[in-house]
Short mmCIF file of C-alpha atoms and ligand atoms in Angstrom, two decimals:
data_model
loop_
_atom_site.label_atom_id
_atom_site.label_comp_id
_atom_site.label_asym_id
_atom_site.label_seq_id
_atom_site.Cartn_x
_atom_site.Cartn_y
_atom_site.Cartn_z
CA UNK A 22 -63.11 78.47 35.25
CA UNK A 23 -60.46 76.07 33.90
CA UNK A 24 -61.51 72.56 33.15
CA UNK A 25 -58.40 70.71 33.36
CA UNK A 26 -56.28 71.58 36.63
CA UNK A 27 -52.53 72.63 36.20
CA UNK A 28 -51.79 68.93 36.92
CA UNK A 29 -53.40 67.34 34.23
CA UNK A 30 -50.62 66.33 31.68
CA UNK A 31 -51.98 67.30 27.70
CA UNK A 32 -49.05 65.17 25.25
CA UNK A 33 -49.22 63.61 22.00
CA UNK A 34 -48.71 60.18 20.64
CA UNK A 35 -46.82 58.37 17.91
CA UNK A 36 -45.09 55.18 17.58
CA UNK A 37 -41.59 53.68 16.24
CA UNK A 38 -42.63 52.12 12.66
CA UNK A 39 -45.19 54.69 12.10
CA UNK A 40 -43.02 57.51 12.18
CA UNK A 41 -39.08 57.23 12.20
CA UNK A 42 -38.42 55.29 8.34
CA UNK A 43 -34.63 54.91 8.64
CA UNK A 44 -35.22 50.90 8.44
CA UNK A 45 -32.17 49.87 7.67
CA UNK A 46 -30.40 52.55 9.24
CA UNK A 47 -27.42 52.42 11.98
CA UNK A 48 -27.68 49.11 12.40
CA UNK A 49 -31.43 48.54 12.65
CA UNK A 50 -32.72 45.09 11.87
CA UNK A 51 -35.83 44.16 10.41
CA UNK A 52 -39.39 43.87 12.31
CA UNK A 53 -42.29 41.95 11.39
CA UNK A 54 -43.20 44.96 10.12
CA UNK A 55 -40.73 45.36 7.81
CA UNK A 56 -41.30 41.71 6.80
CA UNK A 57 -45.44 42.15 6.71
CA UNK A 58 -45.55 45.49 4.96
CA UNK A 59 -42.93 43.91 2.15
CA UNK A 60 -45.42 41.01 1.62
CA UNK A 61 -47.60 41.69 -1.47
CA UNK A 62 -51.48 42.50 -0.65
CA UNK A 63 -50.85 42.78 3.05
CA UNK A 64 -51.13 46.37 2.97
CA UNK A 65 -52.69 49.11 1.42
CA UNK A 66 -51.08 50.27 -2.02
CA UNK A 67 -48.23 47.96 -0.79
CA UNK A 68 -46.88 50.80 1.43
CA UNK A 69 -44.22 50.15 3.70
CA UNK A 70 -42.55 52.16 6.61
CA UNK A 71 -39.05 52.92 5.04
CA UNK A 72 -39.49 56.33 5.28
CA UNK A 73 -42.96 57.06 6.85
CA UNK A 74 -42.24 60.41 8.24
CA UNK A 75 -38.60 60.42 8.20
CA UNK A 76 -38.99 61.12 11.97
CA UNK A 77 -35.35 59.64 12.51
CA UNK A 78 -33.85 62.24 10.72
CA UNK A 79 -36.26 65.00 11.06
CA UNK A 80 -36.70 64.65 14.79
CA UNK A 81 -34.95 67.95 16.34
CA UNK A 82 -37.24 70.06 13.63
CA UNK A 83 -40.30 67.42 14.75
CA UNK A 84 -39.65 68.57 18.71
CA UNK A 85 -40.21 72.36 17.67
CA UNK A 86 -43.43 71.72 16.46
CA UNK A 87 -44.51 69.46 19.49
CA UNK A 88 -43.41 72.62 21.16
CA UNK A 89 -44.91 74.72 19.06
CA UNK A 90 -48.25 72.89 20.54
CA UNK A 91 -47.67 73.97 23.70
CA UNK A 92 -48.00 70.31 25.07
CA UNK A 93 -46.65 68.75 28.53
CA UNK A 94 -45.58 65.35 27.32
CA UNK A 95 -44.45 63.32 23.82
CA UNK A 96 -45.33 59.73 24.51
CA UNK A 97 -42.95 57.57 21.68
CA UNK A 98 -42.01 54.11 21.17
CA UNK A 99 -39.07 52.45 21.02
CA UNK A 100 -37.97 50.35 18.27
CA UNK A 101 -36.66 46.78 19.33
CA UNK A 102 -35.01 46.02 16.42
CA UNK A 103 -32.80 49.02 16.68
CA UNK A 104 -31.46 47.84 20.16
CA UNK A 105 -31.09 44.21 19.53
CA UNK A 106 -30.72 43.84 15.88
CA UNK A 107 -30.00 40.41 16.12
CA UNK A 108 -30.81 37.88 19.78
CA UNK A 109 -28.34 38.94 22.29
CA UNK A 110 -26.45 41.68 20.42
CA UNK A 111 -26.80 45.53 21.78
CA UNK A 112 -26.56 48.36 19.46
CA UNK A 113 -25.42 51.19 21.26
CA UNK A 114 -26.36 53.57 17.85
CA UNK A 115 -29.72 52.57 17.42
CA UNK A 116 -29.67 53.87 21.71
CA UNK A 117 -28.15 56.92 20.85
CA UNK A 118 -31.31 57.94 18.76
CA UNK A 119 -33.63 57.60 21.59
CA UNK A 120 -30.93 59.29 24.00
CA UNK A 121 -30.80 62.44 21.28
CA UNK A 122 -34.72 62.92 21.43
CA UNK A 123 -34.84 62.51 24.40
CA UNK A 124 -32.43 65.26 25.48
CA UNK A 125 -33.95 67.29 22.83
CA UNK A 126 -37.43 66.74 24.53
CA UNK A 127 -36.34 67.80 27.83
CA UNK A 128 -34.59 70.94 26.56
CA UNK A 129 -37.69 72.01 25.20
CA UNK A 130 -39.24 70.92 28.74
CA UNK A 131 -41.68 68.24 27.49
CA UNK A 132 -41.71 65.01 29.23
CA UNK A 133 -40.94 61.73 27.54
CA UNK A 134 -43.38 58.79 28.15
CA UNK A 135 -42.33 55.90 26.48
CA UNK A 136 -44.03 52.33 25.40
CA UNK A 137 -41.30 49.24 25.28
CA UNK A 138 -43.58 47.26 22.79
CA UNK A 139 -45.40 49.13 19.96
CA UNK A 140 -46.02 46.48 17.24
CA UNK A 141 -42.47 45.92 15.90
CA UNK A 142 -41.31 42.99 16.93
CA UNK A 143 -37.61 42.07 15.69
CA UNK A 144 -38.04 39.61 12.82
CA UNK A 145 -35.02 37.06 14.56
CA UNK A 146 -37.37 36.90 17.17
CA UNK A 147 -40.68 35.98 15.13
CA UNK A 148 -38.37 33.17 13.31
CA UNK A 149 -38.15 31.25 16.78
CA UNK A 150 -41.83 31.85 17.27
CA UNK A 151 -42.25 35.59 17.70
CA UNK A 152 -44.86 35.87 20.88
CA UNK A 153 -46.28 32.74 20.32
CA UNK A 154 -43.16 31.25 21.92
CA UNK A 155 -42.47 31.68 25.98
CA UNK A 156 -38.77 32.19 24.61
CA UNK A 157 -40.48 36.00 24.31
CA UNK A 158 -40.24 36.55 27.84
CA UNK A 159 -36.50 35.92 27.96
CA UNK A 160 -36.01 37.95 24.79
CA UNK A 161 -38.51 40.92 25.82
CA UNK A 162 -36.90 40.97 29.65
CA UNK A 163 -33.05 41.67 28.35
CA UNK A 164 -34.39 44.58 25.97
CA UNK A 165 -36.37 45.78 28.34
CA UNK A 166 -33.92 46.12 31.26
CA UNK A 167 -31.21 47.70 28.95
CA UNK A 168 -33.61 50.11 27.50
CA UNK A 169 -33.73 50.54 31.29
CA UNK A 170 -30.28 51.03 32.07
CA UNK A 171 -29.86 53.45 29.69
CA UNK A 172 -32.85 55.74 30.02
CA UNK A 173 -34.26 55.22 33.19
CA UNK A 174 -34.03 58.54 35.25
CA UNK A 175 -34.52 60.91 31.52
CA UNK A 176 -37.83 59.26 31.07
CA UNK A 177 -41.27 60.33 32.89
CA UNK A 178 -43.40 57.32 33.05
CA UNK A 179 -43.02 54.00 31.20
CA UNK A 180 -45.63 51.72 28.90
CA UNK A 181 -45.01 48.48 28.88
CA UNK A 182 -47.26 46.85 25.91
CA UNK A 183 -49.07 48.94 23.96
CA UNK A 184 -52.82 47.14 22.74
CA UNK A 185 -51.90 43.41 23.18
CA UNK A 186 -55.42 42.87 21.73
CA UNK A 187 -54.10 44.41 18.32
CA UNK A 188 -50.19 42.64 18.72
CA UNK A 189 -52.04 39.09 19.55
CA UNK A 190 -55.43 38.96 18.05
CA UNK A 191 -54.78 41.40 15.03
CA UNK A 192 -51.37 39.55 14.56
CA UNK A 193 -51.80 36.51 14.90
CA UNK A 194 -55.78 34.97 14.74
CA UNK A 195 -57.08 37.58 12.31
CA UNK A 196 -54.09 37.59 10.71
CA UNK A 197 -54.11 41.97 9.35
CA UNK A 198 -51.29 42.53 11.07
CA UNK A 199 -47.95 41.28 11.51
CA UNK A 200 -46.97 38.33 11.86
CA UNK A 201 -50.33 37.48 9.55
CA UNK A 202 -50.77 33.82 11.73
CA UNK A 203 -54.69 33.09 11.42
CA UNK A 204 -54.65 30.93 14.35
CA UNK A 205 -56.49 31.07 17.51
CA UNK A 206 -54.16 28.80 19.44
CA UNK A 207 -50.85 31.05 18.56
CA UNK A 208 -53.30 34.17 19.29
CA UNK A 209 -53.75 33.29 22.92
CA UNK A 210 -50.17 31.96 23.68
CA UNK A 211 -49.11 35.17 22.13
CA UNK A 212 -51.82 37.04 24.25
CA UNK A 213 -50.39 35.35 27.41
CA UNK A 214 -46.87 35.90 26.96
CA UNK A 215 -47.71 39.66 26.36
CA UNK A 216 -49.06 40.03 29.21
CA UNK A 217 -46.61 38.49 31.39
CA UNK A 218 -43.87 40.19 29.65
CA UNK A 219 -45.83 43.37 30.99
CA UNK A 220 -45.91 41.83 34.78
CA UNK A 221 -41.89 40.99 34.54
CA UNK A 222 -41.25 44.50 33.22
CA UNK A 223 -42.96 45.91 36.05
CA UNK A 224 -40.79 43.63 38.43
CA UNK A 225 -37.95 44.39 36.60
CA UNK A 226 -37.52 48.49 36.93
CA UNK A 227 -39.50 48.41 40.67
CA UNK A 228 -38.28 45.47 42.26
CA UNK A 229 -34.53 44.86 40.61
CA UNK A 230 -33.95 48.08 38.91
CA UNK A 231 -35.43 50.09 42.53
CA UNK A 232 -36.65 52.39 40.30
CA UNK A 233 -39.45 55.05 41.30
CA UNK A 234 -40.64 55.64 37.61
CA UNK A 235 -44.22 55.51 37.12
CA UNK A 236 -44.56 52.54 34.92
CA UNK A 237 -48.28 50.68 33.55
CA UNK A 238 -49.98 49.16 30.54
CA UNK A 239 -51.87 50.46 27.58
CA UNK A 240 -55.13 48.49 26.41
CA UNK A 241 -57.58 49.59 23.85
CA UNK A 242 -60.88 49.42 25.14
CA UNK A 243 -64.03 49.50 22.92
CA UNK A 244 -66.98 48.93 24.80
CA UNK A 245 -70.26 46.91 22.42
CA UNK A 246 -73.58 47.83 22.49
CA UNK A 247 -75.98 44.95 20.97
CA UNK A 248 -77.81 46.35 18.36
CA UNK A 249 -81.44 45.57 19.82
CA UNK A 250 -81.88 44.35 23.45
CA UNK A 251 -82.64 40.56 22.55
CA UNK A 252 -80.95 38.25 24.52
CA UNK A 253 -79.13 36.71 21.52
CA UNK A 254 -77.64 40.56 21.03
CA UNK A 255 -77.04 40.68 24.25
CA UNK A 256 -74.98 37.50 24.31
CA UNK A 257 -73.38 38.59 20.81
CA UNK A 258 -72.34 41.59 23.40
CA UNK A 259 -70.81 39.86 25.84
CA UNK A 260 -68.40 38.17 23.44
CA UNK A 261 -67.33 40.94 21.76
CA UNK A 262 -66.31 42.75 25.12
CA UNK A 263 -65.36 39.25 26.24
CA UNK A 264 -62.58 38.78 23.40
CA UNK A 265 -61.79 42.31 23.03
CA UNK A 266 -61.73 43.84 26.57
CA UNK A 267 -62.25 41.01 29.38
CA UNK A 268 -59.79 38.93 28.12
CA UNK A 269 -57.24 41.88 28.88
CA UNK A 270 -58.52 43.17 32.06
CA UNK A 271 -59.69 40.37 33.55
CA UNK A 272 -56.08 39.32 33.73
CA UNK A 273 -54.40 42.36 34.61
CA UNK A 274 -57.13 43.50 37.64
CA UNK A 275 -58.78 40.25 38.63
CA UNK A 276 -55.69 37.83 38.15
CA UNK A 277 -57.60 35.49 36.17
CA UNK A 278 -59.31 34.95 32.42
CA UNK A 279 -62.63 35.31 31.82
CA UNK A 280 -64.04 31.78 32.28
CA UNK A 281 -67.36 31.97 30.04
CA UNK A 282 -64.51 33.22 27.12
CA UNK A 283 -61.93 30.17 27.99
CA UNK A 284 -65.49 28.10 27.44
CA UNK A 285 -65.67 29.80 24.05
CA UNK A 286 -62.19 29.60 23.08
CA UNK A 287 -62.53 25.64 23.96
CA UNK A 288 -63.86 25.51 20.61
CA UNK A 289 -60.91 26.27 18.57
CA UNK A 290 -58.27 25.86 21.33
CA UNK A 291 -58.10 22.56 23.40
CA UNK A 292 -55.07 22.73 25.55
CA UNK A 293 -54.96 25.90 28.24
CA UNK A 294 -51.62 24.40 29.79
CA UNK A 295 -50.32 27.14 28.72
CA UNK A 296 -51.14 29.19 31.39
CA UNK A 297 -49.61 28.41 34.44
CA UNK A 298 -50.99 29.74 38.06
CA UNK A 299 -47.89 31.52 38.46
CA UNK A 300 -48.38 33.53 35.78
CA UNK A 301 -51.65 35.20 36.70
CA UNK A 302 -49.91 36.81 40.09
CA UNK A 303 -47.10 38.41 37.38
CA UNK A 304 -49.75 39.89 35.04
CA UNK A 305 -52.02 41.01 37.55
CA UNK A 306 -49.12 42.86 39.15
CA UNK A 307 -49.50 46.49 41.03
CA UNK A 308 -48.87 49.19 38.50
CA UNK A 309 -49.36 53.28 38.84
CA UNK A 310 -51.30 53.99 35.76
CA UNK A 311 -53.47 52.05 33.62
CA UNK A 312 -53.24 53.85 29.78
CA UNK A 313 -56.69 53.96 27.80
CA UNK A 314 -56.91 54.10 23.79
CA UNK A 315 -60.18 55.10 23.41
CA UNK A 316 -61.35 55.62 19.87
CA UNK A 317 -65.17 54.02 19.74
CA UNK A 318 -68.21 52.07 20.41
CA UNK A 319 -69.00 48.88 18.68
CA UNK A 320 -72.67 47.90 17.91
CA UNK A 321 -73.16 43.75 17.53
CA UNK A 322 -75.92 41.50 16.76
CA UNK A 323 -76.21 37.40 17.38
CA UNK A 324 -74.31 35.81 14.48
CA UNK A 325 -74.79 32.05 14.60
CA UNK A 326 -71.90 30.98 11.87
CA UNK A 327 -68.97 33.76 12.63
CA UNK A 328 -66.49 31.93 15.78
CA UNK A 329 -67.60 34.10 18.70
CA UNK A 330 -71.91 34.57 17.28
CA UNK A 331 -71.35 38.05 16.81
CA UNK A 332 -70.96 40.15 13.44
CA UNK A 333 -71.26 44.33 13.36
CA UNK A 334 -74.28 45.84 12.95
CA UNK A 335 -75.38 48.63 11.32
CA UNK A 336 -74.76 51.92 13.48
CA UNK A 337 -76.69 55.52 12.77
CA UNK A 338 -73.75 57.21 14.85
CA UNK A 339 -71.44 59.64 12.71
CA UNK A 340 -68.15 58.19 11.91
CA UNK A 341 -64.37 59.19 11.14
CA UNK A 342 -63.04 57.83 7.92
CA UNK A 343 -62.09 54.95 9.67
CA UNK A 344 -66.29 53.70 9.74
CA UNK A 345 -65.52 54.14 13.66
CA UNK A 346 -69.05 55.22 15.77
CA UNK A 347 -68.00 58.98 17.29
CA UNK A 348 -69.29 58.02 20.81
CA UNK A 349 -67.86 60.28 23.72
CA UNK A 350 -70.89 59.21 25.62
CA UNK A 351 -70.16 55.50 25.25
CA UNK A 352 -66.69 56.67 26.49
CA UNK A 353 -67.85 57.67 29.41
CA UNK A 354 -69.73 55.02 29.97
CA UNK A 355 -66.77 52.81 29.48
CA UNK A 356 -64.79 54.82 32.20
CA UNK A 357 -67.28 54.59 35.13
CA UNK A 358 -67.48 50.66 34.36
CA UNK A 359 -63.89 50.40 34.92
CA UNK A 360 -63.87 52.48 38.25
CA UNK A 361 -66.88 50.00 38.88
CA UNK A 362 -64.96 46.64 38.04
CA UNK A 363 -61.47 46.94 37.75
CA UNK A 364 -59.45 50.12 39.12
CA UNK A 365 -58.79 52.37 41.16
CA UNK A 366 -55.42 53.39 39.78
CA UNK A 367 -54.77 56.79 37.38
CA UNK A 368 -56.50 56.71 34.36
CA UNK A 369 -54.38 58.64 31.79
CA UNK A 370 -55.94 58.20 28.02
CA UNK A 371 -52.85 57.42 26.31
CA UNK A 372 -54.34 57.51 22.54
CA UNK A 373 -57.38 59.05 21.27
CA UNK A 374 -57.96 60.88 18.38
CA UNK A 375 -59.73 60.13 13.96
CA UNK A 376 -59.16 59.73 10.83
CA UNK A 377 -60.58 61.81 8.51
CA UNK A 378 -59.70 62.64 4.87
CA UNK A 379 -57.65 65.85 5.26
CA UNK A 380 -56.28 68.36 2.10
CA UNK A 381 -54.45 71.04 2.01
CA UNK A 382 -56.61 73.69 0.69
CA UNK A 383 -56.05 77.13 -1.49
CA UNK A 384 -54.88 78.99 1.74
CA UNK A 385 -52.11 76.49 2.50
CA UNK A 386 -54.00 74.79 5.81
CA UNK A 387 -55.43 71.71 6.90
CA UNK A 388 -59.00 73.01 7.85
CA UNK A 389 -59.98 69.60 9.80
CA UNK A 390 -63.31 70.72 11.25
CA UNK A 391 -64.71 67.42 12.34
CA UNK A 392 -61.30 66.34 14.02
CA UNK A 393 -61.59 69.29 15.96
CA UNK A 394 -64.82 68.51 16.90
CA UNK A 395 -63.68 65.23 17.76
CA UNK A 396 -61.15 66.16 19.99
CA UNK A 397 -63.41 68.72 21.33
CA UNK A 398 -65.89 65.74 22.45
CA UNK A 399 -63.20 64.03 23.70
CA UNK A 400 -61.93 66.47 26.03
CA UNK A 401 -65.41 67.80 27.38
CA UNK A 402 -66.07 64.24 28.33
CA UNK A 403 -63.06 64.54 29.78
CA UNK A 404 -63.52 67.41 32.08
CA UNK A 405 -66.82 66.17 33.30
CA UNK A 406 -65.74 62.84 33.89
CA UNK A 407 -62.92 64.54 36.00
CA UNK A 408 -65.78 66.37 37.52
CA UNK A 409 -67.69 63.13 39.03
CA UNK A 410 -64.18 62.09 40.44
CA UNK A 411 -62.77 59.62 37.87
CA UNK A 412 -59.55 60.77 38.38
CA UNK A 413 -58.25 60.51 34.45
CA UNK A 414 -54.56 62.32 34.85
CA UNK A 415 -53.82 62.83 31.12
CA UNK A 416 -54.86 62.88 27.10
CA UNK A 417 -52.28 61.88 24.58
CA UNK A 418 -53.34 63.09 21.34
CA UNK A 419 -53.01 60.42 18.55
CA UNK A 420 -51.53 61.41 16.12
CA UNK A 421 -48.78 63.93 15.69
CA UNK A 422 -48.15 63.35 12.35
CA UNK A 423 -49.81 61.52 9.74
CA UNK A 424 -48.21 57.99 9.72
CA UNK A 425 -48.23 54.56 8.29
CA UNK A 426 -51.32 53.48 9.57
CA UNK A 427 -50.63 49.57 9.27
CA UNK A 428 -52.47 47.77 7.31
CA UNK A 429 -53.92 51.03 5.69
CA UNK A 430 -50.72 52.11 4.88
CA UNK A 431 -51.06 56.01 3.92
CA UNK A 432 -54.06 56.22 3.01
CA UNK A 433 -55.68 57.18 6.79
CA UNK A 434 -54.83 59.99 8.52
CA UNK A 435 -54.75 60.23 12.01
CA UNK A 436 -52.51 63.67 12.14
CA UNK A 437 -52.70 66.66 13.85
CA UNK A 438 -49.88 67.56 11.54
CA UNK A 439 -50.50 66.96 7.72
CA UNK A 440 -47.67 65.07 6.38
CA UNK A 441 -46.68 65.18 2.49
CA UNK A 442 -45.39 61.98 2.10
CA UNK A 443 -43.71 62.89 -1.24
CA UNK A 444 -41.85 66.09 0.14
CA UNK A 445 -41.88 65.29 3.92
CA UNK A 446 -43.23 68.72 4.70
CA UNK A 447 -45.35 69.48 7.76
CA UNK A 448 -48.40 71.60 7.90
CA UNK A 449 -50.33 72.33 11.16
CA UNK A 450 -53.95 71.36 10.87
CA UNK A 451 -56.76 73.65 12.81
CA UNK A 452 -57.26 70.32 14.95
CA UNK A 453 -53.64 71.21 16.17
CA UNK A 454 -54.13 74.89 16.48
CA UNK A 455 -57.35 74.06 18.30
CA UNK A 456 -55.40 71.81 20.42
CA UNK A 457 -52.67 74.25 21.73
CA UNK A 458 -55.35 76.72 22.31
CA UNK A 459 -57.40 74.62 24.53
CA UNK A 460 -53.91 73.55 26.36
CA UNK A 461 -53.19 77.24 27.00
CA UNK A 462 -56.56 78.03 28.59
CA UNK A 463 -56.64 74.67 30.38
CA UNK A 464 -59.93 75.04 28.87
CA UNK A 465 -61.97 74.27 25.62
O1 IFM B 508 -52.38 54.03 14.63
C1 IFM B 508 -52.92 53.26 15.64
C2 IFM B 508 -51.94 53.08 16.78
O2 IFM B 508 -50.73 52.54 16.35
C3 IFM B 508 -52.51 52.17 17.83
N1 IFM B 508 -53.82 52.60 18.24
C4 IFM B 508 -54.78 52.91 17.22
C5 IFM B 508 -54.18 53.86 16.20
C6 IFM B 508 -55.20 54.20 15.11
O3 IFM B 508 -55.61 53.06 14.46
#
């Protein structure tokens, strides 16, 4: 019997910086990205994404092999700075990339999904304050609604913001990612202004644009486990999921933050004015999907001196070469707890997928056993949650390729694809081969 019905849509994922290179190509501008990687000691072995896979030029040879995998769907991002190189400015070129792939997508009948906002903001607009400034909305709403005008109706769904935990927290209070701010304050007003750019979007191509696309938000979720049932671990718990999930989907399903994590924040942030009541009815606005990147669990203990009294603790779970717990079960678990408190909408798992230290061996493959297993897990949790009525409508894959993986630059590889990043040459892993097998048999 198949697991997955002929509906379900099987795609894989990448992202603009990761992938394309081409930085300073046709007109592209710079992103904090380009500004971040450039910085000495910000990333790994001060790798940059200049050329990352040469995706911009390779992309018609790149479609074959998503293909090749026998997939329904590519989901992709779109670089900013390639549209507006500089405020107000349109580049029609940097367009005509994303209008190529996708025509070259839908020749090869695989549906484009594509996410506004993955990471790379342009650097004019971090000079007048990036996200931390409410100028963002202005800036993010003309991009998005001629990114709208021009590819609305060749596009199958839409993502507005992909992980604003990783773009505001990441960015800007732990400061390992671009922009590098260390500052709670600029997190949360960048956190904010993420999310309503996400709400406005939504107005924007439903309300304005009339458009029927299917159009939602991607969060990473990770749910924490305390490492013993005290009541300090417990609380060490709750602030972990508090800063990394609530605040998100508290927001976007409840219309309101978490207040026991505004209570918390009050430590390091004194002003909320920030947030005006207005703003809570445009983020919590009615989408038809809500995206999932699911990679793992988190186990915390009570912490007295770290900001939020909670610190990782030690975990006996295997691990990708990330150090990430492999936890399908804690996946699941994380799935029925948002049917519980938050939605009702499609679920589709928009990233999901590990990092494990691949080589090409003798034979000339990538035999990447525990990926597959991975992705096995995954998918079988998957299917049964599909079973008890969960409703999850699709898996994107991450990653096609080996890519710059931020702050780890080269070094971790996410790929179903090897990439040699000194020749640019592409060799299918097992993971892959795995992969189109279990799409062809709808089955695992
Ligand atoms: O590579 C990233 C991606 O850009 C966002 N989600 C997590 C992935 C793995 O770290």
């Amino acid at each position: 019997m198949e697991k997955f019905d002929r509906n379900f849509i099987f795609g894989t994922a990448t992202s603009s910086y990761q992938v394309e290179g081409a930085v300073s190509e046709d007109g592209r501008s710079p992103s904090i990205w380009d500004t971040f990687s450039t910085t000495p000691g910000k990333v790994m072995q001060g790798d940059t994404g200049a050329v990352a896979c040469n995706h911009y030029h390779l992309y018609k040879d790149d479609v074959k092999l998503i293909k090749s995998l026998g997939v329904d769907s590519y989901r992709f991002s779109i670089a900013w700075p390639r549209i507006f190189p500089e405020e107000g400015v349109y580049n029609e070129t940097g367009m005509q990339f994303y209008k190529n792939l996708i025509a070259e997508l839908k020749e090869n009948n695989i549906k484009p999904v594509v996410t506004l906002y993955h990471w790379d903001l342009p650097q004019w607009a971090q000079d007048q304050g990036g996200w931390v400034s409410r100028k963002s909305l202005k800036w993010f709403r003309s991009y998005a609604q001629k990114v709208f005008r021009e590819l609305d109706g060749e596009v199958d769904s839409w993502i507005t913001q992909n992980e604003p935990w990783c773009a505001a927290f990441l960015g800007y209070h732990q400061g390992v990612h671009a922009p590098g701010h260390t500052n709670m304050d600029d997190a949360l007003k960048a956190a904010h202004h993420i999310l309503i750019s996400h709400g406005q979007t939504v107005n924007l191509l439903k309300q304005e644009m009339q458009s029927s696309t299917p159009i939602g938000i991607t969060l990473n979720l990770s749910p924490f486990y305390p490492a013993t049932k005290t009541l300090n671990n417990e609380i060490a718990a709750n602030n972990a999921d508090g800063y990394t999930n609530r605040w998100f989907l508290d927001p976007i399903f409840k219309g309101s933050y978490p207040s026991d994590m505004i209570n918390l924040f009050s430590k390091y942030v004194h002003d909320f004015s920030f947030i005006k009541d207005e703003d809570m009815e445009l983020i919590a606005v009615d989408c038809d999907f809500f995206g999932i990147n699911f990679y793992n669990r988190q186990l915390v203990e009570f912490h007295a001196a770290s900001d939020y009294l909670y610190r990782p603790a030690y975990s006996d779970y295997d691990k990708t070469e990330m150090g990430w717990d492999i936890s399908p079960v804690e996946f699941q678990e994380l799935i029925r707890r948002l049917r519980r408190e938050y939605t009702a909408l499609p679920i589709i798992i928009t990233e999901n997928g590990a990092c494990f230290p691949d080589q090409i061996t003798e034979d000339g493959e990538v035999h990447d056993v525990e990926r597959t297993n991975y992705v096995k897990k995954h998918l079988q949790a998957i299917a049964e949650l599909n079973d008890e009525g969960m409703n999850i409508s699709g898996y994107f894959l991450w990653s096609l390729f080996d890519n710059f993986e931020w702050a780890f630059g080269y070094e971790k590889r996410f790929g179903i694809i090897y990439v040699d990043f000194e020749n640019q040459q592409r060799t299918v892993k097992d993971s892959a081969k795995f992969y189109r097998n279990a799409i062809a048999a709808r089955n695992l």
